[in-house]
Amino acid sequence: MKTIAIVGAGAGLGMSIAKKFGQNGFRVALIARNEEKLNQLVIELEQLGIEAASFQADILNKEQIENAFAAVKEKYGFIDVLEYSPTPSFDSVAPALDVTEENALYQFQYNVLGALSSVKQVLPDMLDKQSGALLFTTGGASVHPVPRMGNVGIAISGLRNYIFNLNSELADKGVYAGHLSIGIWMQPNSGVQDKIADIWYDMYTKRDRVEEFVTEDKV
């Protein structure tokens, strides 16, 4: 069986991605800060017949990320897919006129450095095997500037640049890098998360594009 590691896993989009890949033969490793919530998600996945396990880590802590991925690899072996989609708390978001060095740095650490630390844990093995995928989910401000997401936009647009460069560098090495930018609000239990997970699985299987920008007409 293949394994997908979802960093920033939660009850919304992360769970939809877990279900979609799990229903297509993947084991699921859920990585996030709140272990109690993760364990509940594991129970829900197992009730659907999907093999899953939780691994606690704060993505602001490089050592915790390293330990979590080491535990995933010890349990499941090779990680076929990394999906990175943590969502910062609303109170950490600053509009353009309120961006400071401190709140911009926080978003950079959260969105970019957390992604780099995660990629570091899986990419060498993927290159050795010439197989694998790196999937990154961000908000619409990564593509189209949104003033109220001032500090977040700085970080995730930089992450998007990195993803495009990864896609170019890895194209002939058997590893896919893709970006999905969500330009809509995802209401709980709306079904939108499941449709976005479908888009992700389509991108992963086809590998024919580096990016999708999700708008209302696509879901």
PDB file of C-alpha atoms in Angstrom:
ATOM      1  CA  MET A   1       0.000   0.000   0.000  1.00  0.00           C
ATOM      2  CA  LYS A   2       1.027   3.578  -0.575  1.00  0.00           C
ATOM      3  CA  THR A   3       1.226   6.143   2.216  1.00  0.00           C
ATOM      4  CA  ILE A   4       0.159   9.786   2.303  1.00  0.00           C
ATOM      5  CA  ALA A   5       1.339  12.087   5.087  1.00  0.00           C
ATOM      6  CA  ILE A   6      -0.944  15.068   5.671  1.00  0.00           C
ATOM      7  CA  VAL A   7       0.684  17.928   7.572  1.00  0.00           C
ATOM      8  CA  GLY A   8      -1.752  20.277   9.261  1.00  0.00           C
ATOM      9  CA  ALA A   9      -4.483  17.651   9.202  1.00  0.00           C
ATOM     10  CA  GLY A  10      -7.858  18.712  10.527  1.00  0.00           C
ATOM     11  CA  ALA A  11     -11.533  17.857  10.394  1.00  0.00           C
ATOM     12  CA  GLY A  12     -12.123  19.890   7.229  1.00  0.00           C
ATOM     13  CA  LEU A  13     -10.033  19.695   4.075  1.00  0.00           C
ATOM     14  CA  GLY A  14      -7.359  17.480   5.601  1.00  0.00           C
ATOM     15  CA  MET A  15      -9.957  14.872   6.446  1.00  0.00           C
ATOM     16  CA  SER A  16     -11.464  15.060   2.954  1.00  0.00           C
ATOM     17  CA  ILE A  17      -8.036  14.493   1.427  1.00  0.00           C
ATOM     18  CA  ALA A  18      -7.427  11.602   3.815  1.00  0.00           C
ATOM     19  CA  LYS A  19     -10.705   9.973   2.794  1.00  0.00           C
ATOM     20  CA  LYS A  20     -10.107  10.474  -0.939  1.00  0.00           C
ATOM     21  CA  PHE A  21      -6.628   9.000  -0.933  1.00  0.00           C
ATOM     22  CA  GLY A  22      -7.566   6.367   1.640  1.00  0.00           C
ATOM     23  CA  GLN A  23     -10.425   5.165  -0.545  1.00  0.00           C
ATOM     24  CA  ASN A  24      -7.902   4.763  -3.346  1.00  0.00           C
ATOM     25  CA  GLY A  25      -5.565   2.406  -1.541  1.00  0.00           C
ATOM     26  CA  PHE A  26      -3.503   4.744   0.642  1.00  0.00           C
ATOM     27  CA  ARG A  27      -2.615   4.452   4.287  1.00  0.00           C
ATOM     28  CA  VAL A  28      -2.932   7.837   5.980  1.00  0.00           C
ATOM     29  CA  ALA A  29      -0.507   9.495   8.397  1.00  0.00           C
ATOM     30  CA  LEU A  30      -2.056  12.543  10.043  1.00  0.00           C
ATOM     31  CA  ILE A  31       0.354  15.141  11.417  1.00  0.00           C
ATOM     32  CA  ALA A  32      -0.759  18.131  13.485  1.00  0.00           C
ATOM     33  CA  ARG A  33      -0.365  19.750  16.887  1.00  0.00           C
ATOM     34  CA  ASN A  34      -3.524  18.556  18.651  1.00  0.00           C
ATOM     35  CA  GLU A  35      -3.109  14.862  19.342  1.00  0.00           C
ATOM     36  CA  GLU A  36      -6.584  14.409  20.805  1.00  0.00           C
ATOM     37  CA  LYS A  37      -8.261  15.741  17.656  1.00  0.00           C
ATOM     38  CA  LEU A  38      -5.971  13.663  15.474  1.00  0.00           C
ATOM     39  CA  ASN A  39      -6.905  10.498  17.316  1.00  0.00           C
ATOM     40  CA  GLN A  40     -10.586  11.202  16.696  1.00  0.00           C
ATOM     41  CA  LEU A  41      -9.910  11.599  12.983  1.00  0.00           C
ATOM     42  CA  VAL A  42      -8.072   8.273  12.975  1.00  0.00           C
ATOM     43  CA  ILE A  43     -11.113   6.590  14.515  1.00  0.00           C
ATOM     44  CA  GLU A  44     -13.369   8.096  11.842  1.00  0.00           C
ATOM     45  CA  LEU A  45     -11.074   6.924   9.043  1.00  0.00           C
ATOM     46  CA  GLU A  46     -10.802   3.417  10.483  1.00  0.00           C
ATOM     47  CA  GLN A  47     -14.590   3.217  10.617  1.00  0.00           C
ATOM     48  CA  LEU A  48     -14.483   3.789   6.845  1.00  0.00           C
ATOM     49  CA  GLY A  49     -12.007   0.955   6.416  1.00  0.00           C
ATOM     50  CA  ILE A  50      -9.019   3.272   5.907  1.00  0.00           C
ATOM     51  CA  GLU A  51      -5.781   2.478   7.701  1.00  0.00           C
ATOM     52  CA  ALA A  52      -4.604   5.596   9.538  1.00  0.00           C
ATOM     53  CA  ALA A  53      -2.387   6.783  12.381  1.00  0.00           C
ATOM     54  CA  SER A  54      -1.732  10.097  14.115  1.00  0.00           C
ATOM     55  CA  PHE A  55       1.595  11.792  14.746  1.00  0.00           C
ATOM     56  CA  GLN A  56       1.837  14.897  16.928  1.00  0.00           C
ATOM     57  CA  ALA A  57       3.991  17.832  15.829  1.00  0.00           C
ATOM     58  CA  ASP A  58       3.938  21.623  15.961  1.00  0.00           C
ATOM     59  CA  ILE A  59       4.982  22.785  12.499  1.00  0.00           C
ATOM     60  CA  LEU A  60       6.807  25.720  14.086  1.00  0.00           C
ATOM     61  CA  ASN A  61       9.117  23.202  15.739  1.00  0.00           C
ATOM     62  CA  LYS A  62      11.625  21.651  13.337  1.00  0.00           C
ATOM     63  CA  GLU A  63      12.621  18.916  15.766  1.00  0.00           C
ATOM     64  CA  GLN A  64       9.018  17.849  16.289  1.00  0.00           C
ATOM     65  CA  ILE A  65       8.509  17.667  12.527  1.00  0.00           C
ATOM     66  CA  GLU A  66      11.614  15.506  12.169  1.00  0.00           C
ATOM     67  CA  ASN A  67      10.439  13.194  14.951  1.00  0.00           C
ATOM     68  CA  ALA A  68       6.948  12.891  13.501  1.00  0.00           C
ATOM     69  CA  PHE A  69       8.200  11.922  10.059  1.00  0.00           C
ATOM     70  CA  ALA A  70      10.680   9.483  11.570  1.00  0.00           C
ATOM     71  CA  ALA A  71       7.763   7.823  13.357  1.00  0.00           C
ATOM     72  CA  VAL A  72       5.707   7.710  10.145  1.00  0.00           C
ATOM     73  CA  LYS A  73       8.565   6.059   8.275  1.00  0.00           C
ATOM     74  CA  GLU A  74       9.152   3.595  11.102  1.00  0.00           C
ATOM     75  CA  LYS A  75       5.502   2.559  10.968  1.00  0.00           C
ATOM     76  CA  TYR A  76       4.789   2.681   7.234  1.00  0.00           C
ATOM     77  CA  GLY A  77       8.114   2.898   5.446  1.00  0.00           C
ATOM     78  CA  PHE A  78       8.307   4.992   2.276  1.00  0.00           C
ATOM     79  CA  ILE A  79       6.059   8.054   2.166  1.00  0.00           C
ATOM     80  CA  ASP A  80       4.605   8.277  -1.339  1.00  0.00           C
ATOM     81  CA  VAL A  81       2.774  11.589  -0.957  1.00  0.00           C
ATOM     82  CA  LEU A  82       3.309  14.625   1.264  1.00  0.00           C
ATOM     83  CA  GLU A  83       0.347  16.997   1.492  1.00  0.00           C
ATOM     84  CA  TYR A  84       1.034  20.261   3.328  1.00  0.00           C
ATOM     85  CA  SER A  85      -1.997  22.327   4.306  1.00  0.00           C
ATOM     86  CA  PRO A  86      -1.803  23.899   7.765  1.00  0.00           C
ATOM     87  CA  THR A  87      -4.159  26.827   8.336  1.00  0.00           C
ATOM     88  CA  PRO A  88      -3.010  29.689  10.576  1.00  0.00           C
ATOM     89  CA  SER A  89      -5.373  30.889  13.268  1.00  0.00           C
ATOM     90  CA  PHE A  90      -7.473  33.886  12.280  1.00  0.00           C
ATOM     91  CA  ASP A  91      -5.967  36.046  15.019  1.00  0.00           C
ATOM     92  CA  SER A  92      -2.514  35.655  13.444  1.00  0.00           C
ATOM     93  CA  VAL A  93      -3.672  37.233  10.174  1.00  0.00           C
ATOM     94  CA  ALA A  94      -2.830  40.902   9.616  1.00  0.00           C
ATOM     95  CA  PRO A  95      -4.184  43.221   6.892  1.00  0.00           C
ATOM     96  CA  ALA A  96      -1.682  45.047   4.709  1.00  0.00           C
ATOM     97  CA  LEU A  97      -1.548  48.234   6.802  1.00  0.00           C
ATOM     98  CA  ASP A  98      -0.945  46.239   9.985  1.00  0.00           C
ATOM     99  CA  VAL A  99       1.887  44.027   8.728  1.00  0.00           C
ATOM    100  CA  THR A 100       4.913  44.101  11.019  1.00  0.00           C
ATOM    101  CA  GLU A 101       8.244  42.364  10.987  1.00  0.00           C
ATOM    102  CA  GLU A 102       6.987  40.050  13.711  1.00  0.00           C
ATOM    103  CA  ASN A 103       3.662  38.953  12.222  1.00  0.00           C
ATOM    104  CA  ALA A 104       5.202  38.591   8.749  1.00  0.00           C
ATOM    105  CA  LEU A 105       7.981  36.414  10.159  1.00  0.00           C
ATOM    106  CA  TYR A 106       5.446  34.254  11.982  1.00  0.00           C
ATOM    107  CA  GLN A 107       3.564  33.498   8.747  1.00  0.00           C
ATOM    108  CA  PHE A 108       6.834  32.790   6.947  1.00  0.00           C
ATOM    109  CA  GLN A 109       7.837  30.323   9.634  1.00  0.00           C
ATOM    110  CA  TYR A 110       4.394  28.742   9.645  1.00  0.00           C
ATOM    111  CA  ASN A 111       3.826  28.449   5.907  1.00  0.00           C
ATOM    112  CA  VAL A 112       7.280  28.337   4.348  1.00  0.00           C
ATOM    113  CA  LEU A 113       9.746  26.983   6.897  1.00  0.00           C
ATOM    114  CA  GLY A 114       7.266  24.332   8.034  1.00  0.00           C
ATOM    115  CA  ALA A 115       6.914  23.255   4.413  1.00  0.00           C
ATOM    116  CA  LEU A 116      10.677  23.193   3.899  1.00  0.00           C
ATOM    117  CA  SER A 117      11.174  21.096   7.033  1.00  0.00           C
ATOM    118  CA  SER A 118       8.513  18.654   5.874  1.00  0.00           C
ATOM    119  CA  VAL A 119       9.895  18.375   2.341  1.00  0.00           C
ATOM    120  CA  LYS A 120      13.346  17.699   3.749  1.00  0.00           C
ATOM    121  CA  GLN A 121      11.986  14.618   5.504  1.00  0.00           C
ATOM    122  CA  VAL A 122      10.595  12.970   2.363  1.00  0.00           C
ATOM    123  CA  LEU A 123      12.291  14.308  -0.765  1.00  0.00           C
ATOM    124  CA  PRO A 124      15.641  12.472  -0.479  1.00  0.00           C
ATOM    125  CA  ASP A 125      13.841   9.115  -0.339  1.00  0.00           C
ATOM    126  CA  MET A 126      11.590  10.126  -3.227  1.00  0.00           C
ATOM    127  CA  LEU A 127      14.599  11.048  -5.345  1.00  0.00           C
ATOM    128  CA  ASP A 128      16.312   7.765  -4.512  1.00  0.00           C
ATOM    129  CA  LYS A 129      13.198   5.866  -5.555  1.00  0.00           C
ATOM    130  CA  GLN A 130      12.375   8.270  -8.419  1.00  0.00           C
ATOM    131  CA  SER A 131       8.801   8.263  -7.207  1.00  0.00           C
ATOM    132  CA  GLY A 132       6.539  10.422  -5.071  1.00  0.00           C
ATOM    133  CA  ALA A 133       4.531  13.626  -4.888  1.00  0.00           C
ATOM    134  CA  LEU A 134       4.668  16.878  -2.949  1.00  0.00           C
ATOM    135  CA  LEU A 135       1.284  18.590  -2.677  1.00  0.00           C
ATOM    136  CA  PHE A 136       0.833  22.052  -1.161  1.00  0.00           C
ATOM    137  CA  THR A 137      -2.516  23.675  -0.382  1.00  0.00           C
ATOM    138  CA  THR A 138      -2.730  27.431   0.228  1.00  0.00           C
ATOM    139  CA  GLY A 139      -5.234  30.260   0.170  1.00  0.00           C
ATOM    140  CA  GLY A 140      -6.118  32.445  -2.786  1.00  0.00           C
ATOM    141  CA  ALA A 141      -3.773  35.216  -1.629  1.00  0.00           C
ATOM    142  CA  SER A 142      -0.872  33.143  -2.943  1.00  0.00           C
ATOM    143  CA  VAL A 143      -2.047  33.929  -6.477  1.00  0.00           C
ATOM    144  CA  HIS A 144      -4.158  37.081  -6.180  1.00  0.00           C
ATOM    145  CA  PRO A 145      -3.234  39.683  -3.512  1.00  0.00           C
ATOM    146  CA  VAL A 146      -5.855  40.068  -0.787  1.00  0.00           C
ATOM    147  CA  PRO A 147      -5.231  43.157   1.387  1.00  0.00           C
ATOM    148  CA  ARG A 148      -6.869  41.683   4.490  1.00  0.00           C
ATOM    149  CA  MET A 149      -4.454  38.739   4.267  1.00  0.00           C
ATOM    150  CA  GLY A 150      -1.407  41.002   4.164  1.00  0.00           C
ATOM    151  CA  ASN A 151       1.126  38.983   6.155  1.00  0.00           C
ATOM    152  CA  VAL A 152      -0.196  35.626   4.990  1.00  0.00           C
ATOM    153  CA  GLY A 153       0.034  36.641   1.330  1.00  0.00           C
ATOM    154  CA  ILE A 154       3.713  37.503   1.689  1.00  0.00           C
ATOM    155  CA  ALA A 155       4.432  33.995   2.931  1.00  0.00           C
ATOM    156  CA  ILE A 156       2.225  31.835   0.730  1.00  0.00           C
ATOM    157  CA  SER A 157       3.119  33.660  -2.477  1.00  0.00           C
ATOM    158  CA  GLY A 158       6.738  32.867  -1.637  1.00  0.00           C
ATOM    159  CA  LEU A 159       5.782  29.258  -1.010  1.00  0.00           C
ATOM    160  CA  ARG A 160       4.055  29.183  -4.388  1.00  0.00           C
ATOM    161  CA  ASN A 161       7.274  30.367  -6.048  1.00  0.00           C
ATOM    162  CA  TYR A 162       9.141  27.513  -4.355  1.00  0.00           C
ATOM    163  CA  ILE A 163       6.540  24.974  -5.508  1.00  0.00           C
ATOM    164  CA  PHE A 164       6.824  26.072  -9.130  1.00  0.00           C
ATOM    165  CA  ASN A 165      10.598  25.784  -8.924  1.00  0.00           C
ATOM    166  CA  LEU A 166      10.294  22.333  -7.365  1.00  0.00           C
ATOM    167  CA  ASN A 167       7.976  21.246 -10.156  1.00  0.00           C
ATOM    168  CA  SER A 168      10.506  22.347 -12.759  1.00  0.00           C
ATOM    169  CA  GLU A 169      13.479  20.725 -11.035  1.00  0.00           C
ATOM    170  CA  LEU A 170      11.724  17.446 -10.279  1.00  0.00           C
ATOM    171  CA  ALA A 171       9.843  16.949 -13.552  1.00  0.00           C
ATOM    172  CA  ASP A 172      12.420  14.553 -14.969  1.00  0.00           C
ATOM    173  CA  LYS A 173      13.181  12.849 -11.660  1.00  0.00           C
ATOM    174  CA  GLY A 174       9.918  10.970 -11.130  1.00  0.00           C
ATOM    175  CA  VAL A 175       8.634  13.293  -8.396  1.00  0.00           C
ATOM    176  CA  TYR A 176       5.623  15.573  -8.821  1.00  0.00           C
ATOM    177  CA  ALA A 177       5.186  18.915  -7.062  1.00  0.00           C
ATOM    178  CA  GLY A 178       1.800  20.627  -7.244  1.00  0.00           C
ATOM    179  CA  HIS A 179      -0.029  23.592  -5.771  1.00  0.00           C
ATOM    180  CA  LEU A 180      -3.714  24.039  -5.093  1.00  0.00           C
ATOM    181  CA  SER A 181      -4.797  27.571  -4.215  1.00  0.00           C
ATOM    182  CA  ILE A 182      -8.245  27.946  -2.666  1.00  0.00           C
ATOM    183  CA  GLY A 183      -9.965  31.192  -3.614  1.00  0.00           C
ATOM    184  CA  ILE A 184     -13.260  30.517  -1.817  1.00  0.00           C
ATOM    185  CA  TRP A 185     -14.422  30.256   1.772  1.00  0.00           C
ATOM    186  CA  MET A 186     -14.932  26.661   2.823  1.00  0.00           C
ATOM    187  CA  GLN A 187     -17.964  26.390   5.065  1.00  0.00           C
ATOM    188  CA  PRO A 188     -18.024  23.325   7.353  1.00  0.00           C
ATOM    189  CA  ASN A 189     -20.081  20.402   6.053  1.00  0.00           C
ATOM    190  CA  SER A 190     -20.660  22.149   2.711  1.00  0.00           C
ATOM    191  CA  GLY A 191     -19.173  19.366   0.625  1.00  0.00           C
ATOM    192  CA  VAL A 192     -16.688  21.805  -0.897  1.00  0.00           C
ATOM    193  CA  GLN A 193     -13.785  20.133   0.889  1.00  0.00           C
ATOM    194  CA  ASP A 194     -14.638  16.798  -0.730  1.00  0.00           C
ATOM    195  CA  LYS A 195     -14.708  18.394  -4.179  1.00  0.00           C
ATOM    196  CA  ILE A 196     -11.323  20.008  -3.544  1.00  0.00           C
ATOM    197  CA  ALA A 197      -9.960  16.624  -2.479  1.00  0.00           C
ATOM    198  CA  ASP A 198     -11.227  15.248  -5.806  1.00  0.00           C
ATOM    199  CA  ILE A 199      -9.282  17.973  -7.635  1.00  0.00           C
ATOM    200  CA  TRP A 200      -6.161  17.089  -5.679  1.00  0.00           C
ATOM    201  CA  TYR A 201      -6.440  13.415  -6.528  1.00  0.00           C
ATOM    202  CA  ASP A 202      -6.938  14.270 -10.185  1.00  0.00           C
ATOM    203  CA  MET A 203      -3.831  16.453 -10.175  1.00  0.00           C
ATOM    204  CA  TYR A 204      -1.849  13.769  -8.377  1.00  0.00           C
ATOM    205  CA  THR A 205      -2.829  11.006 -10.776  1.00  0.00           C
ATOM    206  CA  LYS A 206      -2.566  12.985 -14.023  1.00  0.00           C
ATOM    207  CA  ARG A 207       0.459  15.162 -13.125  1.00  0.00           C
ATOM    208  CA  ASP A 208      -0.403  17.333 -16.097  1.00  0.00           C
ATOM    209  CA  ARG A 209      -0.361  20.721 -14.333  1.00  0.00           C
ATOM    210  CA  VAL A 210       1.515  22.378 -11.534  1.00  0.00           C
ATOM    211  CA  GLU A 211      -1.402  24.410 -10.203  1.00  0.00           C
ATOM    212  CA  GLU A 212      -5.144  24.785  -9.819  1.00  0.00           C
ATOM    213  CA  PHE A 213      -6.859  27.917  -8.533  1.00  0.00           C
ATOM    214  CA  VAL A 214     -10.146  26.829  -6.981  1.00  0.00           C
ATOM    215  CA  THR A 215     -13.084  29.175  -7.568  1.00  0.00           C
ATOM    216  CA  GLU A 216     -16.816  28.798  -7.052  1.00  0.00           C
ATOM    217  CA  ASP A 217     -17.359  27.509 -10.580  1.00  0.00           C
ATOM    218  CA  LYS A 218     -14.908  24.637 -10.043  1.00  0.00           C
ATOM    219  CA  VAL A 219     -16.659  23.213  -6.994  1.00  0.00           C
TER     220      VAL A 219
END
